[in-house]
Coordinates of C-alpha atoms and ligand atoms in Angstrom, one line a residue:
M1 CA 239.6 109.3 206.9
A2 CA 242.9 109.9 205.1
D3 CA 243.6 111.6 208.4
L4 CA 243.5 108.2 210.2
M5 CA 246.0 106.9 207.6
D6 CA 248.4 109.7 208.5
K7 CA 247.9 109.2 212.2
I8 CA 248.6 105.5 212.1
T9 CA 251.6 105.9 209.7
S10 CA 253.1 108.5 212.1
L11 CA 252.4 106.5 215.2
A12 CA 253.7 103.3 213.6
K13 CA 257.0 104.9 212.8
R14 CA 257.4 107.1 215.9
R15 CA 256.6 104.3 218.4
G16 CA 258.6 101.5 216.7
F17 CA 255.9 99.4 214.9
I18 CA 256.7 99.9 211.2
Y19 CA 259.6 101.7 209.6
P20 CA 259.9 102.4 205.8
G21 CA 262.5 100.0 204.3
S22 CA 266.1 101.1 203.7
E23 CA 265.1 104.6 204.9
I24 CA 268.6 106.0 205.3
Y25 CA 269.2 105.5 201.5
G26 CA 266.0 107.2 200.6
G27 CA 263.8 104.1 201.0
L28 CA 262.9 101.2 198.7
A29 CA 259.3 101.5 197.5
N30 CA 256.8 98.9 198.8
T31 CA 259.2 97.6 201.5
Y32 CA 258.9 98.0 205.3
D33 CA 260.7 96.8 208.4
Y34 CA 259.1 96.0 211.7
G35 CA 260.4 97.8 214.8
P36 CA 260.5 96.4 218.3
L37 CA 256.8 97.0 219.0
G38 CA 255.7 95.8 215.5
V39 CA 257.7 92.6 215.7
E40 CA 255.9 91.7 219.0
L41 CA 252.5 92.6 217.6
L42 CA 253.2 90.6 214.4
R43 CA 254.5 87.6 216.3
N44 CA 251.4 87.6 218.6
I45 CA 249.1 87.7 215.6
K46 CA 251.0 84.9 213.9
N47 CA 251.1 82.8 217.1
A48 CA 247.4 83.3 217.7
W49 CA 246.7 82.3 214.1
W50 CA 248.8 79.1 214.5
D51 CA 247.1 78.3 217.8
F52 CA 243.6 78.8 216.5
F53 CA 244.0 77.0 213.1
V54 CA 246.7 74.5 213.7
S55 CA 247.5 73.6 217.4
Q56 CA 243.8 73.3 218.3
R57 CA 242.9 71.1 215.4
P58 CA 244.2 67.6 215.4
E59 CA 243.7 67.1 211.6
I60 CA 245.8 70.1 210.6
Y61 CA 249.5 69.6 210.4
G62 CA 252.2 72.3 210.1
L63 CA 255.0 72.6 207.6
D64 CA 257.9 75.0 207.0
T65 CA 259.0 74.8 203.4
N66 CA 261.6 76.6 201.4
I67 CA 261.3 80.0 199.8
L68 CA 263.2 78.7 196.8
M69 CA 261.7 75.8 194.9
S70 CA 262.4 74.2 191.5
P71 CA 261.1 76.5 188.7
K72 CA 259.0 73.6 187.5
V73 CA 256.8 74.1 190.6
W74 CA 255.7 77.5 189.2
E75 CA 255.3 76.2 185.7
A76 CA 253.0 73.4 187.0
S77 CA 251.0 75.7 189.2
G78 CA 250.4 78.1 186.4
H79 CA 252.2 81.0 188.0
T80 CA 254.7 81.6 185.3
T81 CA 251.9 82.1 182.8
S82 CA 248.9 83.3 184.7
F83 CA 250.2 85.2 187.7
S84 CA 250.2 88.6 186.2
D85 CA 248.7 92.1 186.4
V86 CA 247.9 94.4 183.4
V87 CA 250.1 97.4 183.6
V88 CA 250.5 100.7 181.7
D89 CA 253.4 103.2 181.6
C90 CA 253.1 107.0 181.4
K91 CA 255.2 108.1 178.4
S92 CA 255.7 111.6 180.0
C93 CA 256.9 110.8 183.5
K94 CA 257.7 107.0 183.0
I95 CA 255.6 105.9 186.1
R96 CA 254.2 102.4 185.8
T97 CA 250.8 101.6 187.3
R98 CA 248.3 98.7 187.4
A99 CA 245.6 99.5 184.9
D100 CA 242.8 98.1 187.2
H101 CA 244.0 100.3 190.2
L102 CA 244.3 103.3 188.0
I103 CA 240.7 102.9 186.9
E104 CA 239.4 102.0 190.4
D105 CA 241.2 105.0 192.0
H106 CA 239.8 107.3 189.2
F107 CA 236.2 106.3 190.0
H108 CA 236.9 106.4 193.8
N109 CA 238.0 110.0 193.4
K110 CA 234.7 110.7 191.5
G111 CA 232.8 109.2 194.5
E112 CA 231.9 106.0 192.6
E113 CA 233.0 102.4 193.5
K114 CA 234.0 100.3 190.5
K115 CA 235.7 96.9 190.5
V116 CA 237.6 96.0 187.3
E117 CA 240.1 93.6 188.6
G118 CA 240.3 90.7 186.1
A119 CA 238.8 92.6 183.3
T120 CA 240.4 92.0 179.9
T121 CA 243.1 94.2 178.5
D122 CA 240.7 95.5 175.8
E123 CA 238.1 96.4 178.4
L124 CA 240.6 98.2 180.6
N125 CA 241.9 100.0 177.5
Q126 CA 238.5 101.2 176.6
I127 CA 237.7 102.5 180.0
I128 CA 241.0 104.5 180.3
A129 CA 240.4 106.0 176.8
F130 CA 236.7 106.8 177.4
E131 CA 237.3 108.4 180.8
K132 CA 240.5 110.0 179.6
I133 CA 242.1 109.0 182.9
P134 CA 245.2 111.2 183.5
C135 CA 248.5 110.0 185.0
P136 CA 248.1 110.3 188.8
N137 CA 251.8 111.4 189.0
C138 CA 252.2 114.1 186.2
G139 CA 248.6 114.7 185.1
N140 CA 249.2 114.0 181.4
F141 CA 247.2 111.6 179.3
D142 CA 249.9 109.9 177.4
W143 CA 249.9 106.1 178.1
T144 CA 251.7 103.2 176.5
K145 CA 249.7 100.2 175.4
L146 CA 248.5 97.9 178.2
R147 CA 250.6 94.8 178.8
K148 CA 250.8 91.8 181.1
F149 CA 253.4 91.9 183.9
N150 CA 254.3 88.7 185.8
L151 CA 254.4 89.1 189.6
L152 CA 257.0 86.4 190.3
F153 CA 260.4 87.6 191.3
A154 CA 263.1 85.8 189.3
T155 CA 266.6 85.3 190.5
H156 CA 269.6 83.1 189.7
I157 CA 271.4 80.4 191.6
G158 CA 275.2 80.5 191.4
I159 CA 277.2 82.7 189.1
L160 CA 275.7 81.8 185.7
E161 CA 272.7 83.8 184.6
D162 CA 271.4 81.3 182.2
A163 CA 268.0 79.7 181.9
K164 CA 269.1 76.6 183.9
S165 CA 270.0 78.6 187.0
L166 CA 266.7 80.6 187.0
V167 CA 264.6 80.3 190.2
Y168 CA 261.7 82.3 191.6
L169 CA 261.1 83.6 195.1
R170 CA 257.8 82.0 196.0
G171 CA 254.8 84.0 195.0
E172 CA 252.6 82.1 197.5
I173 CA 253.4 79.6 200.2
A174 CA 250.7 77.2 199.2
Q175 CA 253.0 75.3 196.7
G176 CA 255.2 74.1 199.5
M177 CA 252.2 72.3 200.9
F178 CA 251.3 70.7 197.5
V179 CA 254.8 69.5 196.7
N180 CA 255.1 67.9 200.1
F181 CA 251.6 66.3 200.1
K182 CA 253.0 62.8 199.3
N183 CA 255.8 63.2 202.0
V184 CA 253.2 63.9 204.7
V185 CA 250.9 61.1 203.6
N186 CA 253.8 58.7 203.7
S187 CA 255.0 60.0 207.1
L188 CA 251.7 60.3 209.0
S189 CA 249.1 58.3 207.0
P190 CA 246.5 61.0 207.8
K191 CA 242.8 60.3 207.1
L192 CA 240.9 62.7 204.9
P193 CA 239.9 65.4 205.4
F194 CA 243.1 66.9 206.7
G195 CA 245.0 70.2 206.4
L196 CA 248.6 71.3 205.8
A197 CA 249.4 74.7 207.2
Q198 CA 252.3 77.1 207.1
S199 CA 253.3 80.6 207.9
G200 CA 256.0 82.4 206.0
V201 CA 257.0 85.1 203.6
A202 CA 256.0 85.3 200.0
F203 CA 257.2 87.8 197.3
R204 CA 255.4 89.6 194.6
N205 CA 256.7 92.2 192.1
E206 CA 254.0 94.6 193.0
I207 CA 254.2 97.9 191.1
T208 CA 251.3 99.8 192.7
L209 CA 252.5 101.9 195.6
G210 CA 251.0 100.4 198.7
K211 CA 249.5 102.0 201.7
L212 CA 251.7 101.1 204.6
T213 CA 252.1 97.3 204.5
F214 CA 248.9 96.7 202.6
R215 CA 250.7 95.8 199.4
T216 CA 254.4 95.0 199.7
L217 CA 257.1 93.2 197.7
Q218 CA 257.7 90.8 200.6
F219 CA 254.8 89.9 202.9
N220 CA 253.9 87.5 205.7
L221 CA 251.3 84.9 204.7
S222 CA 249.6 82.2 206.9
E223 CA 247.4 79.7 205.1
F224 CA 246.4 76.1 204.9
E225 CA 245.3 73.6 202.3
Y226 CA 242.4 71.5 203.5
F227 CA 242.4 68.2 201.5
F228 CA 239.2 66.2 201.1
D229 CA 237.4 63.6 199.0
P230 CA 234.7 65.5 197.0
Q231 CA 232.6 62.3 196.7
V232 CA 232.4 61.9 200.5
T233 CA 232.2 65.6 201.6
P234 CA 230.5 68.2 199.4
W235 CA 232.9 71.1 198.9
E236 CA 230.1 73.6 199.7
D237 CA 229.9 72.2 203.3
L238 CA 233.6 72.7 203.9
F239 CA 233.6 76.1 202.2
R240 CA 230.8 77.2 204.6
Q241 CA 232.6 75.7 207.6
W242 CA 235.9 77.5 206.9
K243 CA 234.0 80.7 206.1
Q244 CA 232.5 80.6 209.5
Q245 CA 235.8 79.8 211.2
M246 CA 237.6 82.6 209.3
W247 CA 234.9 85.0 210.5
Q248 CA 235.4 83.7 214.1
W249 CA 239.1 84.3 213.8
T250 CA 238.7 87.8 212.4
T251 CA 236.1 89.1 214.9
K252 CA 236.9 87.1 218.0
I253 CA 240.6 86.4 218.0
L254 CA 241.9 89.4 216.0
G255 CA 239.0 91.3 217.5
L256 CA 238.1 93.5 214.5
N257 CA 234.8 95.3 214.6
E258 CA 232.1 93.5 212.5
S259 CA 230.9 96.7 211.0
N260 CA 234.3 97.2 209.4
L261 CA 234.2 93.8 207.7
R262 CA 232.3 92.1 204.9
W263 CA 232.4 89.1 202.6
R264 CA 232.8 89.6 198.9
L265 CA 232.4 87.0 196.2
H266 CA 235.0 87.2 193.3
T267 CA 233.6 87.6 189.8
D268 CA 234.5 85.0 187.2
E269 CA 237.0 87.5 185.6
E270 CA 238.9 88.4 188.7
R271 CA 239.2 84.9 190.2
S272 CA 242.7 83.3 190.3
H273 CA 243.4 80.8 187.6
Y274 CA 243.4 77.9 190.1
S275 CA 240.0 78.6 191.8
I276 CA 236.4 77.9 190.9
R277 CA 235.0 79.9 193.8
T278 CA 236.8 82.6 195.9
E279 CA 235.4 84.8 198.6
D280 CA 237.3 87.5 200.4
I281 CA 236.9 89.0 203.8
E282 CA 237.3 92.7 203.2
Y283 CA 238.2 95.2 205.8
K284 CA 237.2 98.9 205.7
Y285 CA 240.7 100.5 205.5
P286 CA 240.8 104.3 205.5
W287 CA 240.9 104.0 201.7
G288 CA 237.8 101.8 201.4
F289 CA 236.8 98.2 201.7
K290 CA 239.8 96.0 200.5
E291 CA 240.8 92.4 200.7
L292 CA 242.0 91.2 204.1
Y293 CA 241.8 87.4 203.6
G294 CA 240.8 85.0 200.9
L295 CA 239.0 81.7 200.8
A296 CA 239.3 79.6 197.6
Y297 CA 238.1 76.3 196.3
R298 CA 241.2 75.1 194.4
T299 CA 239.7 71.8 193.4
D300 CA 242.4 69.2 192.4
F301 CA 244.1 71.8 190.2
D302 CA 247.5 71.9 191.9
L303 CA 248.0 68.3 192.8
K304 CA 246.8 67.2 189.4
N305 CA 249.2 69.6 187.6
H306 CA 252.1 68.6 189.8
M307 CA 251.4 64.9 189.2
N308 CA 251.3 65.5 185.4
K309 CA 254.5 67.6 185.4
S310 CA 256.6 65.6 187.8
G311 CA 255.4 62.2 186.8
I312 CA 255.0 61.2 190.5
D313 CA 251.8 59.6 191.6
L314 CA 250.2 62.1 194.0
R315 CA 247.0 60.2 194.4
Y316 CA 245.6 59.4 197.9
T317 CA 244.7 55.9 198.7
D318 CA 241.6 55.4 200.8
Q319 CA 242.7 53.2 203.7
I320 CA 239.5 51.2 203.8
S321 CA 238.2 50.9 200.2
G322 CA 241.6 51.1 198.5
K323 CA 240.2 53.8 196.2
K324 CA 242.9 56.0 194.6
F325 CA 242.1 59.6 193.7
I326 CA 243.4 63.1 193.8
P327 CA 241.9 65.0 196.7
H328 CA 240.4 68.4 196.3
V329 CA 241.4 71.4 198.4
I330 CA 239.8 74.4 200.1
E331 CA 242.3 77.1 201.0
P332 CA 241.8 79.8 203.7
S333 CA 244.6 82.4 203.2
F334 CA 245.5 85.2 205.6
G335 CA 247.8 88.1 205.1
M336 CA 249.5 88.8 208.4
D337 CA 250.8 92.3 207.5
R338 CA 247.3 93.3 206.5
S339 CA 246.0 91.9 209.7
L340 CA 248.5 94.0 211.7
I341 CA 247.5 97.3 210.2
A342 CA 243.8 96.4 210.4
V343 CA 244.3 95.8 214.1
M344 CA 245.9 99.2 214.4
F345 CA 243.3 101.1 212.4
D346 CA 240.5 99.3 214.1
G347 CA 241.8 99.9 217.6
Y348 CA 242.8 103.6 217.2
R349 CA 240.9 105.9 219.6
E350 CA 241.4 109.5 220.6
E351 CA 239.7 111.9 223.0
G352 CA 240.2 115.4 224.2
E353 CA 241.5 118.6 222.6
K354 CA 244.6 119.0 220.4
N355 CA 247.9 118.9 222.3
K356 CA 246.0 117.5 225.3
S357 CA 244.4 114.6 223.5
R358 CA 244.7 111.0 224.7
V359 CA 245.4 108.4 222.0
W360 CA 245.0 104.7 222.7
L361 CA 245.2 101.5 220.7
S362 CA 242.2 99.4 221.9
I363 CA 243.6 96.1 220.8
S364 CA 243.0 92.7 222.3
P365 CA 245.3 92.2 225.3
H366 CA 246.4 88.8 223.8
L367 CA 247.9 90.7 220.8
A368 CA 249.3 93.8 222.6
P369 CA 253.1 94.0 222.4
Y370 CA 253.3 94.5 226.1
K371 CA 250.6 93.3 228.5
V372 CA 251.7 95.3 231.5
A373 CA 253.8 98.4 232.2
V374 CA 255.4 98.9 235.6
F375 CA 256.3 102.3 237.0
P376 CA 257.5 103.8 240.3
L377 CA 255.3 106.9 241.0
L378 CA 258.5 109.0 241.4
A379 CA 261.8 108.1 239.7
N380 CA 263.9 109.8 242.3
K381 CA 262.6 107.8 245.4
A382 CA 264.8 104.9 245.7
D383 CA 262.4 102.7 247.8
L384 CA 259.6 103.2 245.2
V385 CA 262.0 102.3 242.3
T386 CA 263.4 99.2 244.1
K387 CA 259.9 97.9 244.8
A388 CA 258.7 98.6 241.3
R389 CA 261.8 97.0 239.8
N390 CA 261.1 93.8 241.9
I391 CA 257.6 93.6 240.6
F392 CA 258.8 94.2 237.0
E393 CA 261.3 91.4 237.4
T394 CA 258.7 89.0 238.9
L395 CA 256.2 89.6 236.2
Q396 CA 258.5 89.9 233.2
P397 CA 259.2 86.1 232.8
I398 CA 255.4 85.4 232.9
L399 CA 254.0 88.3 230.9
S400 CA 255.6 90.7 228.4
C401 CA 256.3 93.8 230.5
S402 CA 257.5 97.3 229.9
W403 CA 259.5 99.4 232.4
D404 CA 259.3 103.2 232.4
D405 CA 260.5 105.7 234.9
R406 CA 260.9 108.7 232.6
G407 CA 258.9 111.9 232.9
N408 CA 255.7 112.2 235.0
I409 CA 253.2 109.5 235.6
G410 CA 250.5 111.0 233.3
K411 CA 252.9 111.1 230.4
R412 CA 253.9 107.5 231.0
Y413 CA 250.2 106.4 231.0
Y414 CA 249.7 108.2 227.7
A415 CA 252.8 106.7 226.2
Q416 CA 251.6 103.2 227.1
D417 CA 248.1 103.9 225.9
E418 CA 249.4 104.8 222.5
I419 CA 251.1 101.5 222.0
G420 CA 248.1 99.5 223.3
T421 CA 249.5 98.3 226.7
P422 CA 246.3 97.1 228.4
W423 CA 247.4 97.6 232.1
C424 CA 249.8 99.9 234.0
V425 CA 251.0 99.0 237.5
T426 CA 252.1 101.9 239.6
V427 CA 254.1 101.6 242.9
D428 CA 253.2 104.6 245.1
F429 CA 253.7 105.5 248.8
E430 CA 250.7 103.4 249.9
T431 CA 252.6 100.4 248.4
L432 CA 255.3 100.8 250.9
E433 CA 252.7 100.6 253.7
N434 CA 250.4 97.8 252.6
E435 CA 252.0 95.9 249.7
T436 CA 249.3 96.9 247.1
V437 CA 249.7 98.8 243.8
T438 CA 247.4 100.6 241.5
V439 CA 246.4 98.8 238.2
R440 CA 245.1 101.2 235.6
D441 CA 243.0 100.0 232.6
R442 CA 243.9 101.4 229.2
D443 CA 240.4 101.6 227.8
T444 CA 238.5 103.0 230.9
T445 CA 241.5 104.7 232.6
K446 CA 239.9 103.4 235.8
Q447 CA 242.3 102.3 238.6
E448 CA 242.0 99.6 241.3
R449 CA 244.3 98.6 244.1
V450 CA 245.6 95.0 243.9
A451 CA 247.9 93.2 246.3
I452 CA 251.4 92.6 244.9
A453 CA 251.1 88.9 245.8
Q454 CA 247.9 88.6 243.7
L455 CA 249.3 90.4 240.6
A456 CA 250.3 87.4 238.6
D457 CA 246.9 85.7 239.1
Y458 CA 245.1 88.9 238.5
F459 CA 246.6 89.3 235.0
E460 CA 246.4 85.6 234.2
K461 CA 242.6 85.7 234.8
K462 CA 242.3 88.9 232.7
L463 CA 244.1 87.2 229.8
K464 CA 242.0 84.0 229.9
Ligands
GAP1 N1 247.6 81.0 198.3 C1 246.6 81.9 198.0 C2 247.1 83.3 197.9 O1 248.3 83.6 198.0 P1 246.2 85.7 197.6 O2 244.8 86.3 197.7 O3 247.0 86.0 196.4 O4 246.1 84.2 197.8 C3 246.6 85.8 200.2 O5 247.0 86.2 198.9 C4 246.6 87.0 201.1 O6 247.9 87.6 201.2 C5 245.6 88.1 200.8 O7 244.3 87.9 201.2 C6 246.3 89.3 201.4 O8 245.9 89.4 202.8 C7 247.8 89.0 201.4 N2 248.5 89.6 200.3 C8 248.5 89.4 199.0 N3 249.4 90.1 198.3 C9 250.0 90.9 199.2 C10 251.0 91.9 199.2 N4 251.6 92.3 198.0 N5 251.3 92.6 200.3 C11 250.8 92.3 201.5 N6 249.8 91.3 201.6 C12 249.4 90.6 200.5

């Protein structure tokens, strides 16, 4: 399966989905850039998410809050003290690694699955010593003591590097929703339950080398806080409801294969400091089942702490009874970069012999970077090119289209298959006689003739 990882990494770079960050300077670990195809795929996933969880739900409102916030936000939320990993350094080669990942990888290599995320420093120490786990980089067994390493990125505002100018790049986007809770209640007077959603980047000082964009320093997150009155609605009901909706999104909208997905309940030790129940949807990446999304019951932890720290009353007033209380929160959280690579792994197909093999990305047409590619059968026949160009220019404003007149038609089909374009339209000599084109399907490679005048309707129906 490591093979699939290599294939997707190579395809992602070669075809313009994902590039290693700062590559011409030798790269910057755990950073990636999206290329022309990747940015379309990412945008389609983010838009589909927004449509499914925000636009289609009248009680969920969007926000777009700042990356930089008062450092007091992160003190109140517990991130300055509790948002850390246990790390260990190799004294020989100086590489730093997360102790839990070191142990889990060690057992994985022995063919055993072991979860130790959230274990205490002492427990991790004991396992490393008992197993005599060597450094994955140099092979020596010469570790420093384990210590906690905070994940928040610190930076400074202005020219003075003093404690007063210290700020953090947001470690999660959720806090923007909590600190604006009162603003939204004042602006819209929403009735409980209601949600605040946003999509944006978050930053974490991750030290474990990620696999593609699985674990990066900067990543795209989409999540919402669903506020409710726990005396009116049992949290278990909402948890179940959002669990079901998350599954719906993952299998129906993102289109991931159910057999590559599972739910996993967090243990008490690994659960984040703010949650009393967390369940993850895990995806079967080529390196095993790992977190794709999380669902947490954050109780009133965040609003309560912000109210205490800021001194501002963040209670909600029930519009009928006048009761004042701090609402509780259920939080479904979705990594968009992890979604994107999951879509690529899940959709990867190949058939045929080496050098002659056909590779295609069987991804949902809604998410595909291009919906349609348009070609003239031969690039040196002016009337075919003109006709094809007209079709391209008519479809382009309605659907995202690709134009290709290089090489032979077979190569063009294969090139579109590899980037997941669901349909290819070819203008051939018959087109000049009867105003029809061939439409080829990416997954079946079957072709059918469609009248040019019907093309826009034909694709609209397919995309419904
Ligand atoms: N507000 C809750 C929260 O941030 P999280 O489980 O820490 O929860 C949410 O992160 C999601 O963000 C994860 O389920 C995962 O998909 C994604 N994620 C977390 N850390 C990431 C990283 N370093 N790189 C890429 N994606 C990451």
